[in-house]
Amino acid sequence: MTTVGTADAAPGERATGRLEVGEGRDGAPVSLPVCVIEGLEDGDTLYVQAASDGDELNGVGVVNRVVPMIDPAELAGTVVVVGIVNVHGFLQNSHRNPIDDTKLNRVYPGDAEGTTSERIAAATFEVAREADLALDLHQGSTSRMLDEVRIRCGRHHDLHDACLELASAFGTGFVLDQKGPDGQLARVAADEGIPIVDPELGGAVGWDETSIGRGVEGVLNVLGDYGFLDREVERSTQVRAAGFDRYAAARGGLVRYEAELGDRVEAGDELFRVTDVFGAERAVATAEESGVFWRTRRLPQVASGEYVCSVGTDVDEV
Ligand SMILES: [Zn+2]
């Protein structure tokens, strides 16, 4: 039997419920939607969470589709899912938690007596720390980004190789292997000895079905690769970047890209042009270093000095 909040699942069962994380401004309890899938056979526990950034809905889309696909009768081990972490942000479609204007994935491991965000982090970390593996589903917010998996513990961490294995098993084809900021679940859980990655499933306003499909496949790949499900998984080579170069517009106007997300670019290659309303060219931006065309802004209009795109740098294959 596995219990998370009000969800209790016996072997061979799937149960949903709520995990209390405090009280709202109206005095009513605030809780997160949780699901426990308890396999008929014993095994490890996979923890999955989505929407710690409240506007990152592709992860919720993955949970929404993959949970019904996991048959507890076929499962060895346990899958625990927190479907919406930043519930306050989700309700208002905001990235940060609007109650305390905080980015939730900067306050792990949290504090059960702390701010609203710290309480949510503490409640979810208490669940995550019981797991053997963890996935924290994100996306490049509302910008356009390729589907990638982030390893946040840093390359010198004891768990780095285990996190890289997990990223390869998830298998979107792209990995960002760069130590993350303090307070990320992907840092704190790794410090507790739990291999963890942040799948970053594209970028969208609302749901992007292609990225959600890759996320569903990724979760099923992990379940197959780590022996939760009897599923053939073929590992593929991952293109890995160590960081980003960010490019801004030299002049204001409308952006047209000269590369597609995922393209290899060499130093000197054109990345984008800024044009005026009537199509006349105002500026051309070229890559300073080689890398992979990784992320762009969503809207075409830019001011001079405004962010346009990112190129993943120090690229290798793993
Ligand atoms: Zn995020």
PDB file of N, CA and C in Angstrom, residues 246-255 272-275 282-285 297 300-309:
ATOM      1  N   ARG A 246      23.156  33.726 -25.671  1.00  0.00           N
ATOM      2  CA  ARG A 246      21.890  34.420 -25.914  1.00  0.00           C
ATOM      3  C   ARG A 246      22.127  35.562 -26.895  1.00  0.00           C
ATOM      4  N   TYR A 247      21.222  35.720 -27.842  1.00  0.00           N
ATOM      5  CA  TYR A 247      21.353  36.772 -28.865  1.00  0.00           C
ATOM      6  C   TYR A 247      20.186  37.745 -28.755  1.00  0.00           C
ATOM      7  N   ALA A 248      20.523  39.031 -28.865  1.00  0.00           N
ATOM      8  CA  ALA A 248      19.516  40.087 -28.803  1.00  0.00           C
ATOM      9  C   ALA A 248      19.483  40.814 -30.147  1.00  0.00           C
ATOM     10  N   ALA A 249      18.437  41.585 -30.387  1.00  0.00           N
ATOM     11  CA  ALA A 249      18.300  42.339 -31.630  1.00  0.00           C
ATOM     12  C   ALA A 249      19.113  43.626 -31.552  1.00  0.00           C
ATOM     13  N   ALA A 250      19.900  43.884 -32.614  1.00  0.00           N
ATOM     14  CA  ALA A 250      20.668  45.140 -32.662  1.00  0.00           C
ATOM     15  C   ALA A 250      19.740  46.325 -32.921  1.00  0.00           C
ATOM     16  N   ARG A 251      18.656  46.050 -33.659  1.00  0.00           N
ATOM     17  CA  ARG A 251      17.714  47.116 -33.995  1.00  0.00           C
ATOM     18  C   ARG A 251      16.285  46.623 -33.770  1.00  0.00           C
ATOM     19  N   GLY A 252      15.375  47.543 -33.658  1.00  0.00           N
ATOM     20  CA  GLY A 252      13.978  47.174 -33.483  1.00  0.00           C
ATOM     21  C   GLY A 252      13.335  46.790 -34.801  1.00  0.00           C
ATOM     22  N   GLY A 253      12.283  45.967 -34.733  1.00  0.00           N
ATOM     23  CA  GLY A 253      11.567  45.560 -35.938  1.00  0.00           C
ATOM     24  C   GLY A 253      10.994  44.165 -35.804  1.00  0.00           C
ATOM     25  N   LEU A 254      10.935  43.473 -36.936  1.00  0.00           N
ATOM     26  CA  LEU A 254      10.317  42.142 -36.993  1.00  0.00           C
ATOM     27  C   LEU A 254      11.372  41.099 -37.335  1.00  0.00           C
ATOM     28  N   VAL A 255      11.369  40.003 -36.575  1.00  0.00           N
ATOM     29  CA  VAL A 255      12.427  38.987 -36.689  1.00  0.00           C
ATOM     30  C   VAL A 255      12.026  37.892 -37.663  1.00  0.00           C
ATOM     31  N   PHE A 272      19.357  35.211 -37.521  1.00  0.00           N
ATOM     32  CA  PHE A 272      18.082  35.902 -37.799  1.00  0.00           C
ATOM     33  C   PHE A 272      18.350  37.268 -38.403  1.00  0.00           C
ATOM     34  N   ARG A 273      17.310  37.801 -39.036  1.00  0.00           N
ATOM     35  CA  ARG A 273      17.336  39.149 -39.590  1.00  0.00           C
ATOM     36  C   ARG A 273      16.231  39.948 -38.935  1.00  0.00           C
ATOM     37  N   VAL A 274      16.496  41.215 -38.745  1.00  0.00           N
ATOM     38  CA  VAL A 274      15.442  42.131 -38.288  1.00  0.00           C
ATOM     39  C   VAL A 274      15.057  42.992 -39.491  1.00  0.00           C
ATOM     40  N   THR A 275      13.763  43.039 -39.767  1.00  0.00           N
ATOM     41  CA  THR A 275      13.255  43.802 -40.914  1.00  0.00           C
ATOM     42  C   THR A 275      12.287  44.874 -40.421  1.00  0.00           C
ATOM     43  N   ARG A 282      17.005  45.476 -41.631  1.00  0.00           N
ATOM     44  CA  ARG A 282      17.576  46.463 -40.702  1.00  0.00           C
ATOM     45  C   ARG A 282      18.820  45.924 -40.001  1.00  0.00           C
ATOM     46  N   ALA A 283      18.882  44.622 -39.753  1.00  0.00           N
ATOM     47  CA  ALA A 283      20.039  44.040 -39.053  1.00  0.00           C
ATOM     48  C   ALA A 283      20.107  42.546 -39.337  1.00  0.00           C
ATOM     49  N   VAL A 284      21.322  42.016 -39.314  1.00  0.00           N
ATOM     50  CA  VAL A 284      21.536  40.568 -39.462  1.00  0.00           C
ATOM     51  C   VAL A 284      22.351  40.114 -38.254  1.00  0.00           C
ATOM     52  N   ALA A 285      21.917  39.046 -37.610  1.00  0.00           N
ATOM     53  CA  ALA A 285      22.679  38.515 -36.465  1.00  0.00           C
ATOM     54  C   ALA A 285      23.330  37.204 -36.869  1.00  0.00           C
ATOM     55  N   ARG A 297      12.331  33.574 -29.070  1.00  0.00           N
ATOM     56  CA  ARG A 297      11.143  34.254 -28.571  1.00  0.00           C
ATOM     57  C   ARG A 297       9.945  33.796 -29.394  1.00  0.00           C
ATOM     58  N   PRO A 300       7.188  37.941 -33.069  1.00  0.00           N
ATOM     59  CA  PRO A 300       8.191  38.410 -34.025  1.00  0.00           C
ATOM     60  C   PRO A 300       8.702  39.818 -33.754  1.00  0.00           C
ATOM     61  N   GLN A 301       7.949  40.642 -33.074  1.00  0.00           N
ATOM     62  CA  GLN A 301       8.370  42.040 -32.913  1.00  0.00           C
ATOM     63  C   GLN A 301       9.377  42.181 -31.767  1.00  0.00           C
ATOM     64  N   VAL A 302      10.456  42.941 -32.021  1.00  0.00           N
ATOM     65  CA  VAL A 302      11.498  43.137 -31.004  1.00  0.00           C
ATOM     66  C   VAL A 302      11.915  44.600 -30.956  1.00  0.00           C
ATOM     67  N   ALA A 303      12.337  45.017 -29.766  1.00  0.00           N
ATOM     68  CA  ALA A 303      12.983  46.322 -29.600  1.00  0.00           C
ATOM     69  C   ALA A 303      14.495  46.113 -29.719  1.00  0.00           C
ATOM     70  N   SER A 304      15.239  47.172 -29.984  1.00  0.00           N
ATOM     71  CA  SER A 304      16.695  47.026 -29.978  1.00  0.00           C
ATOM     72  C   SER A 304      17.115  46.583 -28.571  1.00  0.00           C
ATOM     73  N   GLY A 305      18.007  45.590 -28.520  1.00  0.00           N
ATOM     74  CA  GLY A 305      18.491  45.080 -27.240  1.00  0.00           C
ATOM     75  C   GLY A 305      17.635  43.991 -26.638  1.00  0.00           C
ATOM     76  N   GLU A 306      16.509  43.680 -27.275  1.00  0.00           N
ATOM     77  CA  GLU A 306      15.610  42.674 -26.699  1.00  0.00           C
ATOM     78  C   GLU A 306      16.036  41.266 -27.109  1.00  0.00           C
ATOM     79  N   TYR A 307      15.818  40.300 -26.201  1.00  0.00           N
ATOM     80  CA  TYR A 307      16.187  38.896 -26.440  1.00  0.00           C
ATOM     81  C   TYR A 307      15.492  38.338 -27.690  1.00  0.00           C
ATOM     82  N   VAL A 308      16.245  37.608 -28.496  1.00  0.00           N
ATOM     83  CA  VAL A 308      15.665  36.963 -29.678  1.00  0.00           C
ATOM     84  C   VAL A 308      15.792  35.446 -29.624  1.00  0.00           C
ATOM     85  N   CYS A 309      17.013  34.933 -29.386  1.00  0.00           N
ATOM     86  CA  CYS A 309      17.180  33.479 -29.460  1.00  0.00           C
ATOM     87  C   CYS A 309      18.400  33.019 -28.669  1.00  0.00           C
TER      88      CYS A 309
END
